[in-house]
Short mmCIF file of C-alpha atoms and ligand atoms in Angstrom, two decimals:
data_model
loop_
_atom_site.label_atom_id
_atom_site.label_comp_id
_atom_site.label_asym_id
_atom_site.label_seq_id
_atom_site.Cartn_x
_atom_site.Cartn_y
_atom_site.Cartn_z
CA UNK Z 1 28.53 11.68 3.68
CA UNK Z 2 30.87 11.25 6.15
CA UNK Z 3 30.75 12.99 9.05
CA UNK Z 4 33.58 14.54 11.54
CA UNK Z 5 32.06 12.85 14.87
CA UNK Z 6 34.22 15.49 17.38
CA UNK Z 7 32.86 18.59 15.22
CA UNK Z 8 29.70 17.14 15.77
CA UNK Z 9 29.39 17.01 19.38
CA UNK Z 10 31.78 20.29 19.77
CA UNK Z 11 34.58 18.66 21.82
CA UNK Z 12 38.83 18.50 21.51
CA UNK Z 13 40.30 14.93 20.17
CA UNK Z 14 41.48 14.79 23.47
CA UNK Z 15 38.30 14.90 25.17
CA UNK Z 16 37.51 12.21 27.84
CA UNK Z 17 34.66 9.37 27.81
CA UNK Z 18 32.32 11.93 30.53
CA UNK Z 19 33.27 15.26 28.57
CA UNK Z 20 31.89 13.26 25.34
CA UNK Z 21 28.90 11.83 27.00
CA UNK Z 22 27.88 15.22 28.55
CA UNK Z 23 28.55 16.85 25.26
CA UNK Z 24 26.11 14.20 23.65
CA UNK Z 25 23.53 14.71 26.34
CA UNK Z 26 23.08 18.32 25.89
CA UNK Z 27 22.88 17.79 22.03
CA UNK Z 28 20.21 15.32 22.03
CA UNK Z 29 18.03 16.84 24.96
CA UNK Z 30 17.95 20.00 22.32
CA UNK Z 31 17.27 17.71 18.73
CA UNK Z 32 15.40 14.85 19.87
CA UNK Z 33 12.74 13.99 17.69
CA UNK Z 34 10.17 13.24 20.07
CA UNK Z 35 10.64 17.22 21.52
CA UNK Z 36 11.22 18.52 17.38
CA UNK Z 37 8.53 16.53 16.16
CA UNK Z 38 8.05 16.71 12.46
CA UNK Z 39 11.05 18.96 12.15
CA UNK Z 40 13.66 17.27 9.44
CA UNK Z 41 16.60 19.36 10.21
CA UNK Z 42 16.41 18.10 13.83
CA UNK Z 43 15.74 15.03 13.14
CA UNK Z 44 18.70 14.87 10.75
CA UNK Z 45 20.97 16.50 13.34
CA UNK Z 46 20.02 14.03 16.16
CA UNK Z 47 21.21 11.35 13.40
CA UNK Z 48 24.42 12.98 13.23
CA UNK Z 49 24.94 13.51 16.98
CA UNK Z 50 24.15 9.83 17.60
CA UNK Z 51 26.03 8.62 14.96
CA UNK Z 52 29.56 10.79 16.30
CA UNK Z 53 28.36 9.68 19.62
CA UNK Z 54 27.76 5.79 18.22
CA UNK Z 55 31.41 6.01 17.28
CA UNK Z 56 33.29 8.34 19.69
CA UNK Z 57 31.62 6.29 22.83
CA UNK Z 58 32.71 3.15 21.81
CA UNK Z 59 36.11 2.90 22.71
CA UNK Z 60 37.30 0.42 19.45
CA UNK Z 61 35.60 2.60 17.28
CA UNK Z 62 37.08 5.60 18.50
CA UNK Z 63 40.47 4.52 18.38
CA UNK Z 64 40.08 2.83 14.85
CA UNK Z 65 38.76 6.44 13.86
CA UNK Z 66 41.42 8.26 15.28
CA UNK Z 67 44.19 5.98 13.82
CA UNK Z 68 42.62 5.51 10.16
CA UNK Z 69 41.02 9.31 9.93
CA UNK Z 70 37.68 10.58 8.71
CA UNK Z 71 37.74 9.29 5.13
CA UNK Z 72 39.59 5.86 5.41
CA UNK Z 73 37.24 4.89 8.87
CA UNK Z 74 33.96 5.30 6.61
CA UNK Z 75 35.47 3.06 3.86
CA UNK Z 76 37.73 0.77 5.10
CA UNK Z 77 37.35 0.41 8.69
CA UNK Z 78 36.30 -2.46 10.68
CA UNK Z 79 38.38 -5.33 8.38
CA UNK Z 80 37.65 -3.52 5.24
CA UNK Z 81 34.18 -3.43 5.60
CA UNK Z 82 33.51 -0.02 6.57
CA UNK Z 83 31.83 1.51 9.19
CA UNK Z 84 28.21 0.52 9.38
CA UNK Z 85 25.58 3.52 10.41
CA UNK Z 86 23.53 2.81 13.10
CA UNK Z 87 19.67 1.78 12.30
CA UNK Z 88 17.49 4.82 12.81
CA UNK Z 89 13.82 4.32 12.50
CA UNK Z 90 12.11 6.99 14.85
CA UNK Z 91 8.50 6.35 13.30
CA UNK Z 92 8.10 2.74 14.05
CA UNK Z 93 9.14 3.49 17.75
CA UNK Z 94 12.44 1.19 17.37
CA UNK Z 95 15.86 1.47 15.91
CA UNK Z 96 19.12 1.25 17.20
CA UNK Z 97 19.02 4.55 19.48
CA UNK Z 98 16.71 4.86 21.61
CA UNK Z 99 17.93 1.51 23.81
CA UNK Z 100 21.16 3.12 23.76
CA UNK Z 101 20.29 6.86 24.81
CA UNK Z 102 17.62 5.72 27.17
CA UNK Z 103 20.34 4.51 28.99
CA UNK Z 104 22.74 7.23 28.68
CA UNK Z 105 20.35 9.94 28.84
CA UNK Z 106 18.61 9.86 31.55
CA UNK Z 107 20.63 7.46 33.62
CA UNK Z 108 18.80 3.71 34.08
CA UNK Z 109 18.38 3.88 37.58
CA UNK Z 110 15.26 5.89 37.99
CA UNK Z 111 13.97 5.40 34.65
CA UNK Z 112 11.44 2.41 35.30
CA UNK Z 113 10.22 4.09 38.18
CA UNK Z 114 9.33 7.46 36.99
CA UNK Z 115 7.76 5.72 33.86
CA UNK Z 116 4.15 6.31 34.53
CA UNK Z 117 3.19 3.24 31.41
CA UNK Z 118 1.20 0.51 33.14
CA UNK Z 119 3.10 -2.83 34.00
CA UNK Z 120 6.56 -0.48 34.39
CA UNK Z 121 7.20 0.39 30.78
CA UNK Z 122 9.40 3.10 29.87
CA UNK Z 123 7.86 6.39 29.11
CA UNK Z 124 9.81 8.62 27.19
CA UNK Z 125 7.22 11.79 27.27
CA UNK Z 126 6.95 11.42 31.18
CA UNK Z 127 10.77 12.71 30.93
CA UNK Z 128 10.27 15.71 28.46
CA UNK Z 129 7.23 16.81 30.57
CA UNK Z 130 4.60 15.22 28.02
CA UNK Z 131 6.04 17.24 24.98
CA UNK Z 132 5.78 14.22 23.02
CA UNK Z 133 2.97 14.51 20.38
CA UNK Z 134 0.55 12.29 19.69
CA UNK Z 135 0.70 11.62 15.96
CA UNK Z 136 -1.31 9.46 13.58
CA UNK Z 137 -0.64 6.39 12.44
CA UNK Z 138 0.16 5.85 8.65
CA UNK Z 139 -2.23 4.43 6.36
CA UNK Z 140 -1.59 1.05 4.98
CA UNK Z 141 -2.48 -0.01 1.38
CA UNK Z 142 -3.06 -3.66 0.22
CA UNK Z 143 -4.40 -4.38 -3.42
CA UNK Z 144 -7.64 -6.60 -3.91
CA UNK Z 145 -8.63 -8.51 -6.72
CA UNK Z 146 -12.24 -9.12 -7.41
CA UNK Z 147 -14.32 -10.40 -10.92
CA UNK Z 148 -16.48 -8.13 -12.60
CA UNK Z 149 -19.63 -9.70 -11.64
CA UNK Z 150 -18.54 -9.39 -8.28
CA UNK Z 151 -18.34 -5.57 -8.86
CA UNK Z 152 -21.76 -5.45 -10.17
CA UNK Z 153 -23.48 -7.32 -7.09
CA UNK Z 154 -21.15 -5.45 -4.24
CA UNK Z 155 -19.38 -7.98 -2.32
CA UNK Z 156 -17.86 -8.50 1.14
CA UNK Z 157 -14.30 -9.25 0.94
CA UNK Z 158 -12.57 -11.40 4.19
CA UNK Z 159 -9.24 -10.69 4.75
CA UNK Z 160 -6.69 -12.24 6.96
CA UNK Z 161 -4.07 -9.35 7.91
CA UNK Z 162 -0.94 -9.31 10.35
CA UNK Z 163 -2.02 -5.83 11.11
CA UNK Z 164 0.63 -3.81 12.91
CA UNK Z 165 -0.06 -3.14 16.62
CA UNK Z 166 1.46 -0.79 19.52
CA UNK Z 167 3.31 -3.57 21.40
CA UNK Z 168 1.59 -4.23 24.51
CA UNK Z 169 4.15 -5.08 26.76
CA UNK Z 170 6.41 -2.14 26.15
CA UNK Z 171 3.32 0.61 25.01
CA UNK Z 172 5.57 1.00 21.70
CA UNK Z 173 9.08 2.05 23.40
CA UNK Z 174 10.60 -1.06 22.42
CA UNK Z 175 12.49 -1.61 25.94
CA UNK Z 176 10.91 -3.01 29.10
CA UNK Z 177 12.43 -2.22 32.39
CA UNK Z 178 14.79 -4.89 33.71
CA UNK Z 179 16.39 -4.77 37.53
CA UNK Z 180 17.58 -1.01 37.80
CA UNK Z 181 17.91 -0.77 34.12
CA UNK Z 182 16.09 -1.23 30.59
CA UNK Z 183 16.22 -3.93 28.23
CA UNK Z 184 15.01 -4.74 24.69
CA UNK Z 185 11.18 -5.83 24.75
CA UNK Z 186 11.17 -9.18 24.07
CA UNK Z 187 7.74 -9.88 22.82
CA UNK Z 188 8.41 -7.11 19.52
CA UNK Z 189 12.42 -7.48 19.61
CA UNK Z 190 12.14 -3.88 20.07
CA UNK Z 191 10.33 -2.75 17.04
CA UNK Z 192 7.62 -1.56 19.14
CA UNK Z 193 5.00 -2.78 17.01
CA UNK Z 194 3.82 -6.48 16.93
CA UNK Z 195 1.50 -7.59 13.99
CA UNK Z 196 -1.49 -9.06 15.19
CA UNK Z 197 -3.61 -11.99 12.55
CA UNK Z 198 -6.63 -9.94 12.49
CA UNK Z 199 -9.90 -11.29 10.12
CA UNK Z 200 -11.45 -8.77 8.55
CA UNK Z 201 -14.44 -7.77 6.61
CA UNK Z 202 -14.50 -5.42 3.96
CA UNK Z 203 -17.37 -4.01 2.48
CA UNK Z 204 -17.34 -3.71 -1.29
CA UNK Z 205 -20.16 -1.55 -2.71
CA UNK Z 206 -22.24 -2.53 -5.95
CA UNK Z 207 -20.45 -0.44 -8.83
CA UNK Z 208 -17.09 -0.34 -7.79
CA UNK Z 209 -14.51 0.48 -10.64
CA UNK Z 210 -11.55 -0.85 -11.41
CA UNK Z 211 -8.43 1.46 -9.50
CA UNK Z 212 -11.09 2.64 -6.50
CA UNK Z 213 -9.97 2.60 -2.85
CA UNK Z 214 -12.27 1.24 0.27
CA UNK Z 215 -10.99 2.61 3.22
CA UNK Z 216 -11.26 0.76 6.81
CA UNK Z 217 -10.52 3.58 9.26
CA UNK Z 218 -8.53 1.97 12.27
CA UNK Z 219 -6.61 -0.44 10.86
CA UNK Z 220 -3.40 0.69 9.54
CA UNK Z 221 -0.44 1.17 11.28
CA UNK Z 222 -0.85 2.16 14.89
CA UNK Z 223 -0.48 5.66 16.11
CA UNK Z 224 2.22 7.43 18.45
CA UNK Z 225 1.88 9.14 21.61
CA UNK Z 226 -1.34 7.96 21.84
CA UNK Z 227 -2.56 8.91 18.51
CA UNK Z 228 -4.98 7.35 16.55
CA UNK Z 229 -4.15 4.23 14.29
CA UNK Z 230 -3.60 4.88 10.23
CA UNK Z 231 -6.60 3.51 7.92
CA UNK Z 232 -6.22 0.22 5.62
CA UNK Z 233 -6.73 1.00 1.98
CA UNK Z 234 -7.88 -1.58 -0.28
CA UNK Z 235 -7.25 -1.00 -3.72
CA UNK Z 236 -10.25 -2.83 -5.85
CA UNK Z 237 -9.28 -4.25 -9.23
CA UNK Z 238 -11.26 -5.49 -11.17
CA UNK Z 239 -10.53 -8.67 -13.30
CA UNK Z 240 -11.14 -8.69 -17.14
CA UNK Z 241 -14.30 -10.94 -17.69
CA UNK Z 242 -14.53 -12.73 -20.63
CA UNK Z 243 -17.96 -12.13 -21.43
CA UNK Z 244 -18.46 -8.10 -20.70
CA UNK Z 245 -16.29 -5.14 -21.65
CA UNK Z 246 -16.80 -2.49 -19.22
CA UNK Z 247 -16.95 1.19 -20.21
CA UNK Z 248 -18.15 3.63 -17.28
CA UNK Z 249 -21.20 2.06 -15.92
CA UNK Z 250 -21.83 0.73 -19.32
CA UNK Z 251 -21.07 -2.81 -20.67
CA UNK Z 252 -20.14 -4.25 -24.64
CA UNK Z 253 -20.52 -7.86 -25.72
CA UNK Z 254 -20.05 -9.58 -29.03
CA UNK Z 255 -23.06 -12.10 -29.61
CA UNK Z 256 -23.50 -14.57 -31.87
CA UNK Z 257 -26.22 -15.20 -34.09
CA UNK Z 258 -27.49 -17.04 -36.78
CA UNK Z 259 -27.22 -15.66 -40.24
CA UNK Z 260 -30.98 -17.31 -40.93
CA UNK Z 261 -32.33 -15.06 -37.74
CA UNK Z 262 -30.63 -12.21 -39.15
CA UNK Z 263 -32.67 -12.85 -42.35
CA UNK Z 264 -35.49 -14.01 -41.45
CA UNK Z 265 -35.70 -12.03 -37.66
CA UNK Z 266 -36.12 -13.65 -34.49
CA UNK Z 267 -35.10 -14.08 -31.12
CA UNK Z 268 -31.72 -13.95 -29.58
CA UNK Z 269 -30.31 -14.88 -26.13
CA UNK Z 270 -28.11 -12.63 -25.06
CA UNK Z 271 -25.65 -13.10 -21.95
CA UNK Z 272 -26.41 -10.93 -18.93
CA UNK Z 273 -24.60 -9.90 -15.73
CA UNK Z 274 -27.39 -12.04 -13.96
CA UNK Z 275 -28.16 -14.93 -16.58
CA UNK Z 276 -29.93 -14.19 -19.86
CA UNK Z 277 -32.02 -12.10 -21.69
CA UNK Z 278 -33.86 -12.26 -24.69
CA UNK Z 279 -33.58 -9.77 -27.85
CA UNK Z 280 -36.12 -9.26 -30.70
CA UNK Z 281 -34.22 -9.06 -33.68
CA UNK Z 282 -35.98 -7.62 -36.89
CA UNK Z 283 -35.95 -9.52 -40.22
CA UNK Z 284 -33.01 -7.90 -42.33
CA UNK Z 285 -30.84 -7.11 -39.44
CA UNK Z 286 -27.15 -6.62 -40.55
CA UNK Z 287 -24.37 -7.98 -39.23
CA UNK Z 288 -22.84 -6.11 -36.84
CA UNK Z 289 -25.73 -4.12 -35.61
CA UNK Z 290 -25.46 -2.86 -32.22
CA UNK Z 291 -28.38 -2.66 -30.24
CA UNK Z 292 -28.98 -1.52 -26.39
CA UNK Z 293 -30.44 -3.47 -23.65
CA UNK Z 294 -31.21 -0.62 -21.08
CA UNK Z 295 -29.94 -0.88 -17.54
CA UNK Z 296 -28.05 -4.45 -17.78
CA UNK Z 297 -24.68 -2.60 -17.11
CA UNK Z 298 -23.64 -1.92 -14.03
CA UNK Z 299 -24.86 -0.57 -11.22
CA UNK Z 300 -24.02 3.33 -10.38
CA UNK Z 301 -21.99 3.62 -6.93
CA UNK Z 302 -24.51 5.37 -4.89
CA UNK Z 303 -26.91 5.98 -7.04
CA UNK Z 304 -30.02 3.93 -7.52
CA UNK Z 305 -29.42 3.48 -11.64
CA UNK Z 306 -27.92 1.17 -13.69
CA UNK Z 307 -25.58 1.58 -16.90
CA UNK Z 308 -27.02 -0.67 -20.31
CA UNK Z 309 -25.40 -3.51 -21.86
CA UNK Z 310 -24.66 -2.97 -25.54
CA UNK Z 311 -24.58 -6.06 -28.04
CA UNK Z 312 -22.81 -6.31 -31.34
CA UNK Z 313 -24.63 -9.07 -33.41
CA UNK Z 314 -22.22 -11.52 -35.02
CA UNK Z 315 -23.59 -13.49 -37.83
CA UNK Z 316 -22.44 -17.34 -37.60
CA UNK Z 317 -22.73 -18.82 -40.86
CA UNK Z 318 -23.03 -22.94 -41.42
CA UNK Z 319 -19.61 -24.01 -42.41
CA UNK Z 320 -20.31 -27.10 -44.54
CA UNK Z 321 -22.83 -26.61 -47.54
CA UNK Z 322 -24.51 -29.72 -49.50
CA UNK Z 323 -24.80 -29.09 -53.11
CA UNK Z 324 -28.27 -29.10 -52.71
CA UNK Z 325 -27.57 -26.22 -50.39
CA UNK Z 326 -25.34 -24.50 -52.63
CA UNK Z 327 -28.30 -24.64 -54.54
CA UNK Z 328 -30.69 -22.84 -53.15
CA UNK Z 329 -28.03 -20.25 -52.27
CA UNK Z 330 -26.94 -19.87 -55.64
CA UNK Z 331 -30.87 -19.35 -56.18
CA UNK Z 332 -31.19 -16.66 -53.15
CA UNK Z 333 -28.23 -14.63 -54.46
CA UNK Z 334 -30.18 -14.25 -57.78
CA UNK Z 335 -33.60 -13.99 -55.84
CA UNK Z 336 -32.38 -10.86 -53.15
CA UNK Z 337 -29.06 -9.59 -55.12
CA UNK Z 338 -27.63 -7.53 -52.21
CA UNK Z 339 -27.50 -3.96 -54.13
CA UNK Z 340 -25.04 -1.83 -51.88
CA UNK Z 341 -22.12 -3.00 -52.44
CA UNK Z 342 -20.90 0.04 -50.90
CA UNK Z 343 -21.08 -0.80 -47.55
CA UNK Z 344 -20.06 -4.32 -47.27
CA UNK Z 345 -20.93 -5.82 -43.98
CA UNK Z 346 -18.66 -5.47 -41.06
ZN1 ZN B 1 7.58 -4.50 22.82
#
């Protein structure tokens, strides 16, 4: 897209440098973003006017425009290169333009002094009679990784963040005052933000799952106009563990037990999210039986219940057999034939 930079500002090609900048004033006054706030189409149309006015104002740029025409200036011009669009970034306060059209605007001279900002920033709503709007900041979103037991307990996460901040030496405008005139700020290079090495704590409640958000309200990106900073989002996730399967609030292991206690019954230990537990199991318990230990899952978010853990019993049988134990296996097969051969064992 490549604009016609005299149609844009509504002047002759043989318009002079002050009928050009007067042309540009007019337009911008009327499409600035900070007076359209929130409105694309003027935001878009300030673009164009200070891109025709980003060309037509510079005098090399003009003439290489004017000698190579519309099409051949946006693809060839300047060695071959093409003609590079200015940088416009109106919602983190910096970009290209504004050092530019404070300037031409509003004429340097007076600006520091009828910027009301403490230590003689520039204030751009002071001009437009405070029609600036104060606008929140965005929200930022960082991911965080925690283990599954960690989930269960509720855990407090510390974070070190370069948090952006409204610069404090410029209030966000990205220029400082300098002599009569402005300058670029130097402590945020104009950006108008600076990030600041914050340490933070984040609570993470018992329960969490795997996908949820915490929010930390204040510290996202900071606001405009004097509105109120964004909110940090933490995405949780939650790590496999190599123990539990997680379901809901519910958990599934696999645990291993002897074939004898099958046979015979007995106890089991079974893994917990806190240490160990033990499980009666009956004589003549198959393999594969699931059974329930209730409320060893995880803990409901906000509620004061717990999910249950759910083992699946895995026989282990011995590996090696004596013939001696052969044997006596040989002699158990005859002495407790296992009659449904239907349903095999899983
Ligand atoms: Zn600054």
């Amino acid at each position: 897209m490549s604009l016609d930079p005299y149609k844009v500002l509504g002047v002759e090609k043989n318009a002079d440098a002050s009928a050009i900048k007067s042309a540009y004033r007019k337009l911008a006054r009327k499409y600035h973003p900070d007076v359209n706030s929130g409105d694309a189409e003027a935001e878009n149309k300030f673009k164009e006017i200070s891109e025709a006015y980003d060309i037509l104002s510079d005098p090399t740029k003009k003439q290489e425009y004017d000698n190579l025409g519309r099409e051949a200036f946006y693809e060839r011009g300047f060695g071959g290169s093409g003609y590079q669009r200015p940088d416009f970034d109106f919602s983190q306060g910096g970009g290209f333009s504004f050092n530019d059209i404070f300037g031409d605007l509003f004429g340097t001279g007076s600006s520091a002094k009828r910027g009301g900002r403490p230590g003689g920033g520039f204030s751009f709503d002071t001009h437009f009679g405070g029609q600036t709007q104060a606008r929140k900041g965005d929200d930022v979103s960082l991911k965080l990784t925690i283990s599954l037991r960690e989930a269960a307990t509720g855990t407090e996460a510390k974070l070190e963040l370069g948090i952006p901040r409204t610069c404090p030496q410029c209030q966000g405008q990205g220029i400082v005052a300098n002599g009569g005139g402005v300058r670029t700020c130097p402590t945020c290079g104009g950006r108008g933000q600076v990030n600041n090495l914050e340490n933070l704590k984040a609570k993470i409640p018992a329960g969490i799952k795997d996908g949820q958000k915490v929010r930390l309200k204040g510290k996202g990106s900071p606001g405009q106009a004097g509105g109120p900073p964004g909110d940090l989002l933490l995405e949780v996730s939650v790590k496999p563990d190599p123990v539990f399967i997680r379901k809901d609030n519910d958990l599934y292991a696999d645990v291993p037990v002897s074939l004898y206690d099958l046979l015979k019954g007995g106890t089991v230990e079974v893994p917990t999210l806190t240490g160990r537990a033990s499980l009666k199991v009956p004589s003549g318990t198959q393999n594969g039986t699931k059974m329930r230990l209730k409320g060893q899952g995880m803990p409901i978010s906000k509620k004061k219940e717990t999910g249950d853990l759910y083992v699946t019993l895995k026989a282990k049988l011995p590996t090696k057999l004596s013939p001696e134990a052969m044997k006596l296996v040989e002699e158990l097969a005859e002495a407790a034939p296992i009659e449904d051969r239907e349903k095999p064992a899983s």
